[in-house]
Short mmCIF file of C-alpha atoms in Angstrom, two decimals:
data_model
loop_
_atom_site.label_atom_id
_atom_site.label_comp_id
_atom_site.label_asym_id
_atom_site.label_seq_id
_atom_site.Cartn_x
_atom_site.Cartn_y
_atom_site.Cartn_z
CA UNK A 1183 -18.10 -18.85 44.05
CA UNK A 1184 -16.25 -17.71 47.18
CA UNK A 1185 -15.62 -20.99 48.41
CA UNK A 1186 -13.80 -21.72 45.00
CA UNK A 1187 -11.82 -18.48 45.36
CA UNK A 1188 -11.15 -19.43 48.95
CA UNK A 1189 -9.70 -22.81 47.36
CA UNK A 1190 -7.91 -21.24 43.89
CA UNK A 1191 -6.01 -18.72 46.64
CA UNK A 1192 -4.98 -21.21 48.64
CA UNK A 1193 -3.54 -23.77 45.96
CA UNK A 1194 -1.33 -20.43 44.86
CA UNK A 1195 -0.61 -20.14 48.60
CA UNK A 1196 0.49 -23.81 48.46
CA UNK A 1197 2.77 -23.69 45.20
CA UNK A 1198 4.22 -20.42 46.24
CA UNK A 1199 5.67 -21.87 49.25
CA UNK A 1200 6.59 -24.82 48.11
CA UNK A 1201 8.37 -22.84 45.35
CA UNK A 1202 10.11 -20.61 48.15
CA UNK A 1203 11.59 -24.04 49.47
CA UNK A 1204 12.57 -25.08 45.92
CA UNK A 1205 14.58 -21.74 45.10
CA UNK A 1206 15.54 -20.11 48.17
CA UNK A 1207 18.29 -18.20 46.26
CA UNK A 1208 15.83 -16.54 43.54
CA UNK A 1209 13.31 -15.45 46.56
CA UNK A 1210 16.65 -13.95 48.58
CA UNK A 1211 17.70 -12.17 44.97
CA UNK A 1212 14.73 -11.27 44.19
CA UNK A 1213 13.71 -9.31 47.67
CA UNK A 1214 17.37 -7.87 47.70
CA UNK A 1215 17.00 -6.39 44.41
CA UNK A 1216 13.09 -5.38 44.60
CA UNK A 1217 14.05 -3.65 48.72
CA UNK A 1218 17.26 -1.81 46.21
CA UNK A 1219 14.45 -0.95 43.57
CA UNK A 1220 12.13 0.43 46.54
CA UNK A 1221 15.14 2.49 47.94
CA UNK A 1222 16.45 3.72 44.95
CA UNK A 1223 12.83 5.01 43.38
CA UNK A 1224 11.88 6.67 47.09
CA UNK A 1225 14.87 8.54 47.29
CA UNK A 1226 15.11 9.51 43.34
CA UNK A 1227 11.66 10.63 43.25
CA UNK A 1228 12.06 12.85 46.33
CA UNK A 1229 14.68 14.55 45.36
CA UNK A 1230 13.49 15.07 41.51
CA UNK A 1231 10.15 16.44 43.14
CA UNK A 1232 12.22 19.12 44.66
CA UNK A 1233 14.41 19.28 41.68
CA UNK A 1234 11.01 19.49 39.04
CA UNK A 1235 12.40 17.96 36.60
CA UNK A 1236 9.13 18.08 34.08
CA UNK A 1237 11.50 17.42 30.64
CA UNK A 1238 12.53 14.22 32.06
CA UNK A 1239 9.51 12.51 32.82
CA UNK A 1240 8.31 13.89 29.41
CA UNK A 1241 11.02 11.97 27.65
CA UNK A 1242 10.95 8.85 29.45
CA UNK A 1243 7.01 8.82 28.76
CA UNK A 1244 7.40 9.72 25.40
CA UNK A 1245 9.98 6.84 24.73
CA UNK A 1246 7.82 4.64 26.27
CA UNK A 1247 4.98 5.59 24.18
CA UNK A 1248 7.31 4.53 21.39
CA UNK A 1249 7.75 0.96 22.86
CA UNK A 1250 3.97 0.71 22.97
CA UNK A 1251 3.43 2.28 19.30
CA UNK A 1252 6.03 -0.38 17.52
CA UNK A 1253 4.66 -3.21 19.18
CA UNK A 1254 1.52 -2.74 17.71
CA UNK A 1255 2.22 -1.58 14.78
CA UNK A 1256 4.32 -4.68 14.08
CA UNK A 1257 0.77 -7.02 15.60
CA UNK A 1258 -0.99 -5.37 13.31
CA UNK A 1259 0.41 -7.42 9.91
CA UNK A 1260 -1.30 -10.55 11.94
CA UNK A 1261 -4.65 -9.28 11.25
CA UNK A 1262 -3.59 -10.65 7.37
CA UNK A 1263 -1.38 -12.86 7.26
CA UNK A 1264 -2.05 -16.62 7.75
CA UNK A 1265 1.19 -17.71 9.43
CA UNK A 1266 4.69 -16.83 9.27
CA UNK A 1267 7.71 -19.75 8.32
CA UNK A 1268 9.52 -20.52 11.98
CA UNK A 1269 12.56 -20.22 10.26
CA UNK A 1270 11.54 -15.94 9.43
CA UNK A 1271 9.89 -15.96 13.18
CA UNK A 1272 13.56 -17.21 14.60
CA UNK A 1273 15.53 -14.26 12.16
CA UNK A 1274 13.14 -12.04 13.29
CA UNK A 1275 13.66 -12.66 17.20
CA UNK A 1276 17.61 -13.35 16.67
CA UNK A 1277 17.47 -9.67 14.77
CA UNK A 1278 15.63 -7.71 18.24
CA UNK A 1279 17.82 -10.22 20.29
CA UNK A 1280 21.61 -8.42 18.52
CA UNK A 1281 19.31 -4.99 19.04
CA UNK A 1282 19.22 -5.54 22.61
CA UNK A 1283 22.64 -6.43 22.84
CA UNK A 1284 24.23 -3.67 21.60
CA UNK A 1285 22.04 -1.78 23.10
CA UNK A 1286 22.90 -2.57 26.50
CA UNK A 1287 26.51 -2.46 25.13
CA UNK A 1288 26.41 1.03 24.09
CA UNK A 1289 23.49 3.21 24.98
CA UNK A 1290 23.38 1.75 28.89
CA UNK A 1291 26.77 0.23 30.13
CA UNK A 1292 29.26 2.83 27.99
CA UNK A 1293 27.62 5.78 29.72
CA UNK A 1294 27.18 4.34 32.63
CA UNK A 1295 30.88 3.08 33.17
CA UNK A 1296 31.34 7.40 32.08
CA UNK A 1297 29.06 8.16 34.66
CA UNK A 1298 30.36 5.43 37.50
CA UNK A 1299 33.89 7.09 36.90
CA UNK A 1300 32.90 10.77 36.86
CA UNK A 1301 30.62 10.33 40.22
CA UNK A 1302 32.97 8.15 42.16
CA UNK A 1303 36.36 9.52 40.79
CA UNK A 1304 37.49 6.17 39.83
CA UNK A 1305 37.31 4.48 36.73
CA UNK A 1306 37.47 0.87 38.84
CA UNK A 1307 34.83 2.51 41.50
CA UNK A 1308 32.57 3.60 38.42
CA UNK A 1309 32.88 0.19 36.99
CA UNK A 1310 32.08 -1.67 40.03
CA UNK A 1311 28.87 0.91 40.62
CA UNK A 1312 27.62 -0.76 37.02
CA UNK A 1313 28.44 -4.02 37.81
CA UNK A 1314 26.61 -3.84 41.01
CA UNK A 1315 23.59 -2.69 39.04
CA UNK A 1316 24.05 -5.47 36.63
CA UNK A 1317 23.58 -7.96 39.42
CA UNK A 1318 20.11 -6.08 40.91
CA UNK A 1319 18.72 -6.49 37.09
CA UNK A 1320 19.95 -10.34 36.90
CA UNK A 1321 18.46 -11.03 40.24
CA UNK A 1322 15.71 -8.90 39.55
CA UNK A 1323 14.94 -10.89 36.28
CA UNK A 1324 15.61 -14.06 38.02
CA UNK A 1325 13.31 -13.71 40.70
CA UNK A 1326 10.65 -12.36 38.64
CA UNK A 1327 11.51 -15.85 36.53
CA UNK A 1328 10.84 -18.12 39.18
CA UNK A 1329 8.11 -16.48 40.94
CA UNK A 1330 5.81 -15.49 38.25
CA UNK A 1331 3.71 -17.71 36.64
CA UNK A 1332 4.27 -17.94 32.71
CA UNK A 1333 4.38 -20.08 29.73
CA UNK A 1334 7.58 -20.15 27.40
CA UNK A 1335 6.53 -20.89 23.42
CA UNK A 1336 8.54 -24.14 23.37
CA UNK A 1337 9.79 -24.80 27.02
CA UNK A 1338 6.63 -25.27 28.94
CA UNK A 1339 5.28 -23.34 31.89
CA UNK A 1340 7.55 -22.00 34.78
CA UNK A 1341 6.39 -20.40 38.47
CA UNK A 1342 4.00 -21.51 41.07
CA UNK A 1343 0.39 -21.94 39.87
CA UNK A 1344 0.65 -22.34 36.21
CA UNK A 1345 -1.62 -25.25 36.23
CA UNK A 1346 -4.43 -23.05 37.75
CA UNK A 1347 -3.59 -20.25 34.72
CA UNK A 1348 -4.67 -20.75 30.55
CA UNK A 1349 -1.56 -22.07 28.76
CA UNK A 1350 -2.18 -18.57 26.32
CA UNK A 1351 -2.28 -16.28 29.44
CA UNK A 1352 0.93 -17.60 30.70
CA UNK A 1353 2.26 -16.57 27.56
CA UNK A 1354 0.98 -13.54 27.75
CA UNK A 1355 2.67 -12.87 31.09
CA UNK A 1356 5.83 -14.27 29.68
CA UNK A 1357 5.82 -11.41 27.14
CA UNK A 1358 4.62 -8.65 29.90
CA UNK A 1359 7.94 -9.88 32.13
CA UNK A 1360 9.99 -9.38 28.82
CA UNK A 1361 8.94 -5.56 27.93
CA UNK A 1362 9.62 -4.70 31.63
CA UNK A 1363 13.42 -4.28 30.93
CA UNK A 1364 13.13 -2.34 27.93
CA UNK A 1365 10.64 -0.13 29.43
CA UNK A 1366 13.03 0.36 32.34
CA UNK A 1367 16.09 0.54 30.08
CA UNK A 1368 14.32 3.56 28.39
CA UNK A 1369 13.19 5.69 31.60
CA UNK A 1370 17.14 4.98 32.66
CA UNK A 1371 18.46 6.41 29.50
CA UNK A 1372 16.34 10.14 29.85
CA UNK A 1373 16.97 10.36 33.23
CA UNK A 1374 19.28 13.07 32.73
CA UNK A 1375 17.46 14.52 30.19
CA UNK A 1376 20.43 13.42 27.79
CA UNK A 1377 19.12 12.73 24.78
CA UNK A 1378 22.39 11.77 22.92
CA UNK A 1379 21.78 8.74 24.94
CA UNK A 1380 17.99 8.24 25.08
CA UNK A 1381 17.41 8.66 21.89
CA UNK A 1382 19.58 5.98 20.24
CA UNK A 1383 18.56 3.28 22.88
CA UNK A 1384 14.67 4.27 21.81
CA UNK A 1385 14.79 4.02 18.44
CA UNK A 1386 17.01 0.53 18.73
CA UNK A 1387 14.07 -0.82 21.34
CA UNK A 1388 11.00 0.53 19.18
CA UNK A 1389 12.64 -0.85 15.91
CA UNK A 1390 13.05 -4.19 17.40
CA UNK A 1391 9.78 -4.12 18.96
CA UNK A 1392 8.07 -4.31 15.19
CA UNK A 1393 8.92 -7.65 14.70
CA UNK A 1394 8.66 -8.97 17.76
CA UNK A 1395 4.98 -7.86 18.03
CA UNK A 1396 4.71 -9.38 15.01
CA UNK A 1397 6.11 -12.88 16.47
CA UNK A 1398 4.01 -12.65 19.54
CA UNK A 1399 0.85 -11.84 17.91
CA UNK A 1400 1.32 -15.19 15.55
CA UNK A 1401 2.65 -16.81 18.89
CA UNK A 1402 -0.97 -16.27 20.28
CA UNK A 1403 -2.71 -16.98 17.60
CA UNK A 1404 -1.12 -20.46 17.27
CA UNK A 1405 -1.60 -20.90 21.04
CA UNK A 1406 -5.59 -20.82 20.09
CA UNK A 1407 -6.36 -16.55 20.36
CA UNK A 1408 -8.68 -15.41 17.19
CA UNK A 1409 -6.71 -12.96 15.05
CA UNK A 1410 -8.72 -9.83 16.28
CA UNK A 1411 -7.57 -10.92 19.80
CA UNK A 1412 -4.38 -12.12 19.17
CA UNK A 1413 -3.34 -8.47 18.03
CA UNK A 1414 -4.97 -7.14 20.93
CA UNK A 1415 -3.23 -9.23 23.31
CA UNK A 1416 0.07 -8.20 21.72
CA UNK A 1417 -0.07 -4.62 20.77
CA UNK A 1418 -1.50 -4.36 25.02
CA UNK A 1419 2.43 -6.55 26.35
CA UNK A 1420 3.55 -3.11 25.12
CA UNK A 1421 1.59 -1.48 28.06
CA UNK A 1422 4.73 -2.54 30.16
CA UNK A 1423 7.04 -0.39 27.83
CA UNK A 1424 5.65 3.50 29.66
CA UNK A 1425 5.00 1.71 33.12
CA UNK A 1426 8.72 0.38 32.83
CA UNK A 1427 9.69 3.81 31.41
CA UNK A 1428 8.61 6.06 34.35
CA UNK A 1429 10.27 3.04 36.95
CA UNK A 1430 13.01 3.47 35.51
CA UNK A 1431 13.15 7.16 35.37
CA UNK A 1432 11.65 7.40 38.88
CA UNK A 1433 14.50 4.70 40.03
CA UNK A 1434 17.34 7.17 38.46
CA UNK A 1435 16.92 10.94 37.71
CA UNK A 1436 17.28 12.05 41.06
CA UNK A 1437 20.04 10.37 43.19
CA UNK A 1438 23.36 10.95 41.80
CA UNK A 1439 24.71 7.26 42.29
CA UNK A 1440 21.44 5.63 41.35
CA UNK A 1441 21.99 6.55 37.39
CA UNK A 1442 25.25 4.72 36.95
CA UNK A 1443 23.60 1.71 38.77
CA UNK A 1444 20.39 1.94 37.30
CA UNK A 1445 21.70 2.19 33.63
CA UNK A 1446 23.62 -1.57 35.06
CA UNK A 1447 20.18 -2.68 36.17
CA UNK A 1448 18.32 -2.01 32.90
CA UNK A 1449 21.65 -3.72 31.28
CA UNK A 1450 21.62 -6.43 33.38
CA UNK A 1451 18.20 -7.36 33.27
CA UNK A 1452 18.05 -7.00 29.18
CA UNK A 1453 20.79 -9.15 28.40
CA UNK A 1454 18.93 -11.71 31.31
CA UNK A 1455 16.30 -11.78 29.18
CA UNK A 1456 18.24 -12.00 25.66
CA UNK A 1457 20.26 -15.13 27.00
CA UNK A 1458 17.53 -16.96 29.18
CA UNK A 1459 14.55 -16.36 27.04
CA UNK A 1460 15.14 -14.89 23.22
CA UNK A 1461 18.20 -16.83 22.10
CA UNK A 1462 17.10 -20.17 23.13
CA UNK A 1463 13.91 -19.68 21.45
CA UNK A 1464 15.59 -19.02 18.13
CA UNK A 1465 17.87 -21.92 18.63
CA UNK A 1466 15.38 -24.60 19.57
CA UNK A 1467 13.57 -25.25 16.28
CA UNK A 1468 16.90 -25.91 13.83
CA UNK A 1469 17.36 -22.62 12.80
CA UNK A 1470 20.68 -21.54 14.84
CA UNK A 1471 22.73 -20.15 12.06
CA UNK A 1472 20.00 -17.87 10.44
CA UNK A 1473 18.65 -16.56 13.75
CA UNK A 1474 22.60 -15.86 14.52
CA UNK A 1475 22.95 -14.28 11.47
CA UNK A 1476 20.12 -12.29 12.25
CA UNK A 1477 21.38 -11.25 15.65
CA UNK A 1478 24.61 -10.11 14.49
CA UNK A 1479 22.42 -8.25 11.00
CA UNK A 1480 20.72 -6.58 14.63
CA UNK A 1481 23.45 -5.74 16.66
CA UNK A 1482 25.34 -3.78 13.57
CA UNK A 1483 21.52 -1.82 12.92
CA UNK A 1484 21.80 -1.26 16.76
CA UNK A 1485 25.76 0.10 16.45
CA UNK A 1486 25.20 2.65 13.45
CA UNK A 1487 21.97 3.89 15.12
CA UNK A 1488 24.29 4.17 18.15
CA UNK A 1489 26.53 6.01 16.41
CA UNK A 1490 24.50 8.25 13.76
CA UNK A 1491 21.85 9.46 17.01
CA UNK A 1492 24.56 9.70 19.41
#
């Protein structure tokens, strides 16, 4: 047994370096923006421990709690149904795809281009501040994309060492590495205990969390989980939703400049994961103008919640 542990860890030692060689520009974004993430959450949490701010993390949990409660309540439907038509799986992921959008449109980059200007006393400053954040999330994301193992639906597996891993716990990884940036686009949203703009973004991410648990708990069960399991599996990817809730707020609520950049971050690395990972999934099977259709049907949900909350 420890001789074939010896051997599994050093055939991921292999891959991974072989996969440093491969993408030396992912491994330098993805240190840059996880030493930035280090920084930013050491010096936010100091000063919020002095500052106590006990609402805040409340919120941030709470939302996050929320993530975790709509996922599974939308795996739960799997536990009857036999299969849903790809074509209603591809509306369903185009409609949390516009959801995202417009969620990183309005509830994280509008106030944070607000709070950029009102920090830095210049509109271009404040924008640049967002932008910066934007590119942390991308590389973030990207690195994260290269260097963990995981399985896409209809793409294959990606990272060092997926042919050492199951086919359905890359999958299942692939989903954890998606809820990260909602999670994290939640805690950014409360972290000054605003909820004018946690609220909306919540509600958008936990409504288009339902049918996306739904998708991923069919996903697994056609990639060979029982039902029982297969809602299990998926309701549990939500996990990442409160963990990515109390980075975020830990990454934000205290340092003044960290909340503009941080709110570019969580934007940065949600629409990452709408345009690398959700939107060609919709589009691969046929179904482009429905799933569209659906994404725009999401985005306008997204825009009146947006408004109405806010």
């Amino acid at each position: 047994m420890a001789d074939g542990s010896a051997a599994l860890g050093r055939g991921f030692g292999q891959d991974w370096n072989a996969h440093l060689q491969r993408h030396p520009w992912a491994a330098g974004g993805l240190a840059l923006a996880g030493a930035a993430l280090v920084w930013l959450l050491g010096a936010s949490l100091w000063q919020q421990a002095e500052a106590g701010n006990g609402n805040v993390l409340r919120y941030a949990a709470l939302g996050g709690l929320a993530g975790l409660a709509a996922t599974s309540l939308g795996a739960l439907p799997a536990l009857f149904l036999r299969g849903i038509a790809q074509r209603t799986e591809d509306v369903m992921l185009g409609l949390a795809a516009g959801m995202m959008l417009a969620a990183s449109s309005f509830s994280l980059l509008t106030p944070g281009l607000e709070a950029g200007a009102s920090i830095t006393g210049s509109a271009g400053l404040g924008a640049a501040t967002v932008v910066a954040g934007m590119a942390l999330g991308v590389m973030l994301m990207l690195g994260l994309d290269e260097f963990t193992p995981h399985e896409h639906e209809n793409s294959g597996p990606c990272g060092p060492g997926c042919e050492r891993i199951g086919r359905v716990w890359l999958f299942v990884l692939a989903i954890a590495l998606h809820n990260l940036p909602e999670g994290m686009a939640i805690g950014v949203s409360f972290a000054r205990g605003d909820l004018n703009v946690g609220l909306p973004l919540t509600s958008a991410i936990a409504l288009q969390d339902i049918p996306e648990g739904l998708a991923v708990a069919m996903a697994l069960r056609g990639a060979g989980l029982g039902v029982g399991n297969a809602v299990l599996v998926a309701a549990a990817t939500g996990v990442m939703e409160p963990l990515g809730a109390l980075l975020g707020i830990g990454l934000t609520s205290g340092l003044a400049i960290a909340y503009p950049v941080g709110l570019g971050l969580a934007a940065g690395a949600m629409l990452f994961v709408v345009s690398h990972e959700v939107i060609p999934e919709t589009h691969r099977n046929g179904h482009q103008t429905p799933a569209t259709l659906g994404l725009m049907a999401g985005f306008a949900i997204m825009m009146v919640l947006d408004t109405t909350l806010g």
